[in-house]
Backbone as numpy.savetxt, mean C-alpha at the origin, in Angstrom:
# Nx Ny Nz CAx CAy CAz Cx Cy Cz
-0.65 -31.20 19.03 0.35 -30.14 18.86 -0.35 -28.91 18.25
0.13 -27.77 18.60 -0.38 -26.52 18.05 0.74 -25.88 17.22
0.36 -25.47 16.03 1.29 -24.82 15.13 0.75 -23.44 14.85
1.60 -22.43 14.93 1.21 -21.07 14.61 1.95 -20.62 13.37
1.20 -20.02 12.45 1.79 -19.44 11.25 1.59 -17.94 11.37
2.65 -17.22 11.57 2.60 -15.76 11.68 2.97 -15.21 10.33
2.07 -14.43 9.77 2.29 -13.89 8.44 2.29 -12.39 8.50
3.32 -11.78 7.96 3.37 -10.35 7.85 2.57 -9.88 6.65
2.36 -8.60 6.55 1.61 -8.08 5.41 0.13 -8.34 5.54
-0.51 -8.55 4.44 -1.95 -8.71 4.39 -2.32 -10.04 3.76
-2.28 -11.14 4.47 -2.57 -12.41 3.82 -4.02 -12.54 3.32
-4.93 -11.70 3.78 -6.30 -11.77 3.31 -6.65 -10.59 2.40
-5.65 -9.78 2.01 -5.83 -8.73 1.01 -4.74 -8.93 -0.03
-5.10 -9.42 -1.17 -4.17 -9.73 -2.27 -3.10 -10.71 -1.84
-3.41 -11.58 -0.90 -2.46 -12.57 -0.42 -3.03 -13.96 -0.55
-2.39 -14.89 0.09 -2.77 -16.28 -0.02 -3.51 -16.79 1.22
-3.91 -15.90 2.09 -4.59 -16.31 3.33 -5.81 -17.17 3.08
-6.66 -16.75 2.19 -7.86 -17.52 1.89 -7.54 -18.89 1.30
-6.54 -18.94 0.42 -6.14 -20.20 -0.17 -5.58 -21.15 0.91
-4.81 -20.60 1.84 -4.25 -21.44 2.90 -5.31 -22.01 3.81
-6.33 -21.20 4.14 -7.42 -21.68 5.00 -8.19 -22.78 4.27
-8.46 -22.62 2.97 -9.18 -23.67 2.22 -8.35 -24.95 2.18
-7.05 -24.85 1.98 -6.18 -26.03 1.98 -6.18 -26.74 3.32
-6.12 -25.98 4.41 -6.18 -26.59 5.74 -7.51 -27.27 5.97
-8.59 -26.60 5.59 -9.92 -27.21 5.76 -10.04 -28.49 4.96
-9.53 -28.49 3.73 -9.60 -29.67 2.88 -8.79 -30.83 3.47
-7.72 -30.47 4.21 -6.89 -31.51 4.82 -7.41 -31.92 6.21
-8.52 -31.31 6.63 -9.09 -31.67 7.95 -8.34 -31.05 9.10
-7.58 -30.02 8.85 -6.80 -29.38 9.91 -7.57 -28.17 10.41
-7.82 -28.13 11.70 -8.51 -27.03 12.33 -7.59 -25.80 12.34
-8.16 -24.63 12.04 -7.36 -23.42 12.06 -8.15 -22.26 12.60
-7.45 -21.27 13.06 -8.06 -20.06 13.58 -7.27 -18.87 13.04
-8.00 -17.91 12.47 -7.36 -16.72 11.92 -7.50 -15.59 12.94
-6.38 -14.95 13.24 -6.39 -13.80 14.15 -6.05 -12.58 13.30
-7.04 -11.79 12.91 -6.81 -10.67 12.00 -6.14 -9.47 12.69
-5.48 -8.69 11.86 -4.89 -7.44 12.30 -5.39 -6.34 11.37
-4.87 -5.16 11.54 -5.26 -4.04 10.68 -4.49 -4.17 9.36
-5.17 -3.87 8.28 -4.52 -3.98 6.96 -3.40 -2.93 6.82
-2.34 -3.29 6.14 -1.25 -2.35 5.90 -1.72 -1.19 5.06
-2.75 -1.38 4.27 -3.28 -0.31 3.42 -3.86 0.83 4.20
-4.20 0.60 5.47 -4.68 1.65 6.38 -3.56 2.01 7.37
-2.92 1.02 7.93 -1.93 1.23 8.99 -0.67 1.94 8.54
-0.16 1.56 7.38 1.08 2.16 6.88 0.91 3.63 6.56
-0.12 4.03 5.79 -0.30 5.48 5.61 -0.52 6.22 6.92
-1.25 5.60 7.84 -1.51 6.24 9.15 -0.21 6.52 9.90
0.80 5.65 9.70 2.08 5.87 10.38 2.75 7.17 9.94
2.36 7.69 8.78 2.85 8.98 8.33 1.83 10.11 8.54
0.74 9.82 9.21 -0.30 10.81 9.43 -1.21 10.97 8.24
-1.23 9.98 7.33 -2.09 10.04 6.15 -3.34 9.21 6.41
-4.50 9.86 6.50 -5.75 9.10 6.57 -6.14 8.68 5.16
-6.61 7.46 4.95 -6.97 7.07 3.60 -8.29 7.70 3.15
-9.07 8.10 4.11 -10.29 8.87 3.80 -10.31 10.10 4.74
-11.05 11.08 4.35 -11.19 12.31 5.16 -12.48 12.95 4.74
-13.28 13.38 5.69 -14.61 13.89 5.36 -14.62 15.05 4.37
-13.55 15.85 4.38 -13.50 17.00 3.49 -12.65 16.78 2.24
-11.95 15.66 2.17 -10.98 15.48 1.09 -11.26 14.21 0.27
-11.46 13.10 0.88 -11.61 11.82 0.18 -12.73 10.99 0.79
-13.74 10.71 -0.01 -14.91 9.97 0.51 -14.77 8.48 0.38
-13.66 8.03 -0.14 -13.50 6.59 -0.31 -12.03 6.22 -0.55
-11.79 4.93 -0.49 -10.45 4.42 -0.73 -10.58 3.16 -1.58
-9.68 3.01 -2.51 -9.65 1.81 -3.36 -8.33 1.12 -3.13
-8.38 -0.13 -2.72 -7.20 -0.97 -2.54 -7.03 -1.77 -3.81
-5.85 -1.73 -4.40 -5.65 -2.43 -5.67 -4.24 -3.02 -5.71
-4.11 -4.15 -6.34 -2.78 -4.74 -6.50 -2.29 -4.47 -7.91
-1.03 -4.19 -8.03 -0.41 -3.98 -9.33 0.19 -5.27 -9.86
0.12 -6.33 -9.06 0.76 -7.59 -9.40 -0.25 -8.73 -9.33
-0.88 -9.03 -10.44 -1.85 -10.10 -10.48 -1.23 -11.38 -10.99
-1.81 -12.48 -10.62 -1.30 -13.79 -11.03 -1.21 -13.91 -12.55
-2.18 -13.33 -13.28 -2.19 -13.44 -14.73 -1.29 -12.42 -15.42
-0.64 -11.56 -14.64 0.26 -10.56 -15.20 -0.43 -9.32 -15.73
-1.76 -9.28 -15.63 -2.51 -8.10 -16.12 -2.37 -6.93 -15.19
-2.78 -5.78 -15.71 -2.74 -4.56 -14.94 -4.15 -4.02 -14.71
-4.36 -3.28 -13.63 -5.65 -2.65 -13.43 -5.90 -1.60 -14.51
-7.14 -1.17 -14.64 -7.50 -0.10 -15.54 -7.24 1.20 -14.79
-6.02 1.73 -14.92 -5.60 2.89 -14.15 -6.44 4.10 -14.45
-6.87 4.28 -15.70 -7.73 5.41 -16.06 -9.06 5.35 -15.33
-9.62 4.15 -15.27 -10.91 3.98 -14.55 -10.70 4.25 -13.05
-9.62 3.77 -12.50 -9.33 4.01 -11.09 -9.13 5.50 -10.81
-8.48 6.20 -11.74 -8.29 7.64 -11.58 -9.63 8.38 -11.52
-10.60 7.91 -12.28 -11.90 8.56 -12.34 -12.72 8.36 -11.09
-12.37 7.40 -10.22 -13.17 7.16 -9.04 -13.12 8.31 -8.05
-12.03 9.07 -8.08 -11.85 10.16 -7.10 -11.56 9.66 -5.72
-11.26 8.40 -5.55 -10.92 7.85 -4.25 -9.42 7.86 -4.04
-9.02 7.72 -2.80 -7.61 7.50 -2.51 -7.25 6.15 -3.08
-6.10 6.03 -3.76 -5.66 4.75 -4.27 -4.52 4.24 -3.36
-4.68 3.05 -2.89 -3.61 2.38 -2.13 -3.19 1.19 -2.98
-1.98 1.23 -3.47 -1.50 0.22 -4.42 -0.51 -0.68 -3.74
-0.86 -1.94 -3.71 -0.01 -3.01 -3.15 0.87 -3.55 -4.27
2.06 -3.97 -3.95 2.94 -4.69 -4.87 3.17 -3.93 -6.18
3.44 -2.64 -6.09 3.56 -1.82 -7.28 4.98 -1.38 -7.61
5.96 -1.73 -6.84 7.29 -1.17 -7.06 7.91 -1.60 -8.38
7.69 -2.84 -8.81 8.26 -3.27 -10.07 7.63 -2.57 -11.27
6.44 -2.01 -11.07 5.71 -1.36 -12.16 5.48 0.12 -11.89
6.20 0.71 -10.96 5.92 2.08 -10.54 6.02 3.07 -11.73
6.98 2.87 -12.63 7.09 3.78 -13.78 5.85 3.72 -14.65
5.37 2.53 -14.95 4.18 2.37 -15.79 2.93 2.86 -15.09
2.83 2.62 -13.79 1.68 3.10 -12.99 1.67 4.61 -13.04
2.80 5.25 -12.77 2.88 6.71 -12.80 2.50 7.25 -14.16
3.04 6.67 -15.22 2.74 7.13 -16.57 1.24 7.03 -16.89
0.63 5.90 -16.50 -0.79 5.72 -16.76 -1.63 6.71 -15.98
-1.26 6.98 -14.73 -2.04 7.90 -13.91 -1.80 9.36 -14.33
-0.60 9.66 -14.79 -0.37 11.01 -15.36 -1.23 11.18 -16.61
-1.26 10.17 -17.46 -2.10 10.25 -18.68 -3.57 10.39 -18.34
-3.98 9.87 -17.18 -5.36 9.96 -16.75 -5.66 11.27 -16.01
-4.66 12.17 -15.94 -4.90 13.48 -15.35 -4.52 13.65 -13.92
-3.81 12.68 -13.33 -3.49 12.75 -11.90 -2.04 13.19 -11.65
-1.36 13.74 -12.63 0.07 14.07 -12.49 0.40 14.90 -11.27
-0.41 15.89 -10.95 -0.12 16.77 -9.80 -0.71 16.28 -8.49
-1.37 15.14 -8.51 -1.98 14.59 -7.30 -0.88 14.14 -6.32
-1.01 14.46 -5.04 -0.03 14.01 -4.07 0.08 12.49 -4.03
1.34 12.03 -3.81 1.60 10.60 -3.77 2.69 10.31 -2.73
2.59 9.17 -2.10 3.59 8.70 -1.15 3.99 7.28 -1.53
5.28 6.99 -1.40 5.77 5.64 -1.55 6.39 5.28 -0.22
5.90 4.22 0.41 6.32 3.89 1.76 6.84 2.46 1.75
8.13 2.31 2.02 8.79 1.00 2.06 8.83 0.52 3.50
8.53 -0.75 3.68 8.61 -1.40 5.00 7.87 -0.62 6.09
6.67 -0.19 5.76 5.90 0.65 6.66 5.68 0.03 8.02
5.71 0.86 9.02 5.52 0.57 10.45 6.63 -0.27 11.04
7.72 -0.45 10.37 8.84 -1.18 10.95 9.98 -0.19 11.22
10.99 -0.67 11.93 12.15 0.20 12.19 12.89 0.58 10.92
12.67 -0.17 9.84 13.34 0.08 8.57 12.49 0.92 7.62
11.37 1.50 8.11 10.49 2.27 7.26 11.22 3.45 6.62
10.98 3.59 5.31 11.48 4.77 4.54 10.40 5.20 3.62
10.34 6.51 3.31 9.28 6.97 2.46 9.71 8.20 1.66
8.97 8.45 0.59 9.09 9.69 -0.16 7.68 10.19 -0.40
7.55 11.51 -0.40 6.27 12.14 -0.64 6.47 13.17 -1.76
5.63 13.10 -2.75 5.71 14.04 -3.87 4.39 14.04 -4.60
4.45 13.85 -5.91 3.26 13.80 -6.74 3.30 12.54 -7.59
2.22 12.24 -8.24 2.19 11.09 -9.14 3.28 11.23 -10.19
3.45 12.47 -10.70 4.44 12.69 -11.77 5.87 12.49 -11.27
6.13 12.69 -9.98 7.50 12.59 -9.48 7.79 11.36 -8.66
6.75 10.58 -8.32 6.95 9.47 -7.36 7.94 8.40 -7.80
7.91 8.02 -9.07 8.83 6.97 -9.51 10.28 7.44 -9.41
10.58 8.65 -9.85 11.95 9.17 -9.78 12.37 9.34 -8.34
11.47 9.83 -7.50 11.80 10.03 -6.07 12.08 8.70 -5.41
11.28 7.70 -5.68 11.47 6.39 -5.08 12.80 5.78 -5.54
13.11 5.93 -6.83 14.37 5.41 -7.35 15.55 6.15 -6.73
15.46 7.46 -6.61 16.55 8.24 -6.03 16.80 7.88 -4.59
15.71 7.53 -3.87 15.85 7.14 -2.45 16.20 5.67 -2.30
16.25 4.92 -3.41 16.59 3.51 -3.34 15.48 2.65 -2.71
14.24 3.10 -2.79 13.15 2.36 -2.21 12.84 1.10 -3.05
12.48 0.07 -2.36 12.13 -1.19 -3.00 10.98 -1.85 -2.30
10.80 -3.12 -2.54 9.69 -3.88 -1.95 10.11 -4.43 -0.61
9.17 -4.62 0.27 7.76 -4.35 0.14 7.47 -2.86 0.35
6.54 -2.36 -0.40 6.17 -0.95 -0.29 4.72 -0.77 -0.72
4.11 0.27 -0.20 2.80 0.70 -0.63 2.92 2.04 -1.35
2.09 2.24 -2.33 1.99 3.53 -3.01 0.62 4.10 -2.65
0.60 5.30 -2.13 -0.65 5.93 -1.74 -0.83 7.19 -2.59
-1.97 7.30 -3.26 -2.20 8.41 -4.18 -3.53 9.07 -3.84
-3.47 10.37 -3.65 -4.70 11.11 -3.39 -4.40 12.39 -2.58
-5.35 13.27 -2.56 -5.16 14.54 -1.86 -4.87 14.37 -0.38
-5.29 13.24 0.21 -5.03 12.99 1.63 -3.52 12.90 1.91
-2.72 12.59 0.93 -1.29 12.48 1.14 -0.71 13.83 1.56
-1.34 14.91 1.18 -0.89 16.25 1.56 -0.96 16.46 3.08
-1.70 15.58 3.77 -1.83 15.70 5.23 -0.69 14.97 5.97
0.22 14.36 5.23 1.31 13.59 5.82 2.11 14.49 6.76
2.47 13.91 7.88 3.35 14.57 8.85 4.78 14.23 8.44
5.37 15.03 7.56 6.68 14.69 7.05 7.75 14.70 8.13
7.57 15.48 9.17 8.54 15.47 10.27 8.55 14.09 10.93
7.35 13.56 11.17 7.26 12.24 11.79 7.82 11.17 10.88
7.60 11.33 9.54 8.09 10.35 8.60 9.61 10.29 8.59
10.25 11.41 8.91 11.71 11.48 8.84 12.35 10.91 10.12
11.58 10.74 11.16 12.13 10.25 12.42 12.20 8.73 12.39
13.27 8.19 12.95 13.33 6.70 13.01 12.32 6.16 13.99
11.73 5.03 13.68 10.79 4.36 14.54 11.59 3.73 15.69
11.13 3.97 16.89 11.86 3.41 18.07 10.98 2.37 18.75
11.54 1.26 19.02 10.87 0.18 19.74 11.35 0.18 21.19
10.44 0.00 22.13 10.83 0.03 23.54 10.93 -1.38 24.12
10.36 -2.36 23.43 10.40 -3.71 23.98 10.96 -4.68 22.97
């Protein structure tokens, strides 16, 4: 028999994909992983936001705001990298994340919060680090969502972001 496990999101980026493969291997079960594009790149791209740009951002840092041990990243250190920040699982801590990044000098940096990216239910807000938590709350955004922070967010095609995603099949 063949069993397929289809997993949304990024099971191999801050997910349990690696753990599941190890468990299957330990149980003697053959498995095959069929990778897709990470939501950390695909979701911002759906709004016209490149996570890097030759003239704006030379790098991108993918970080989770929700670790198993309950700890938080060093937001001040991340702010100093000068890279685009793509934050996974940050909605429950968006106020604290925003406050830490404002304290690190990123208050006026463009920011996007994108809920259910690349789906028909996608919703987003675009503002700054200083305004992102209030904007997300006012729009009623929740999880799953990505938070994208960096000057590349200014490249967002807000007209496209406001249009509903249409599926043809």
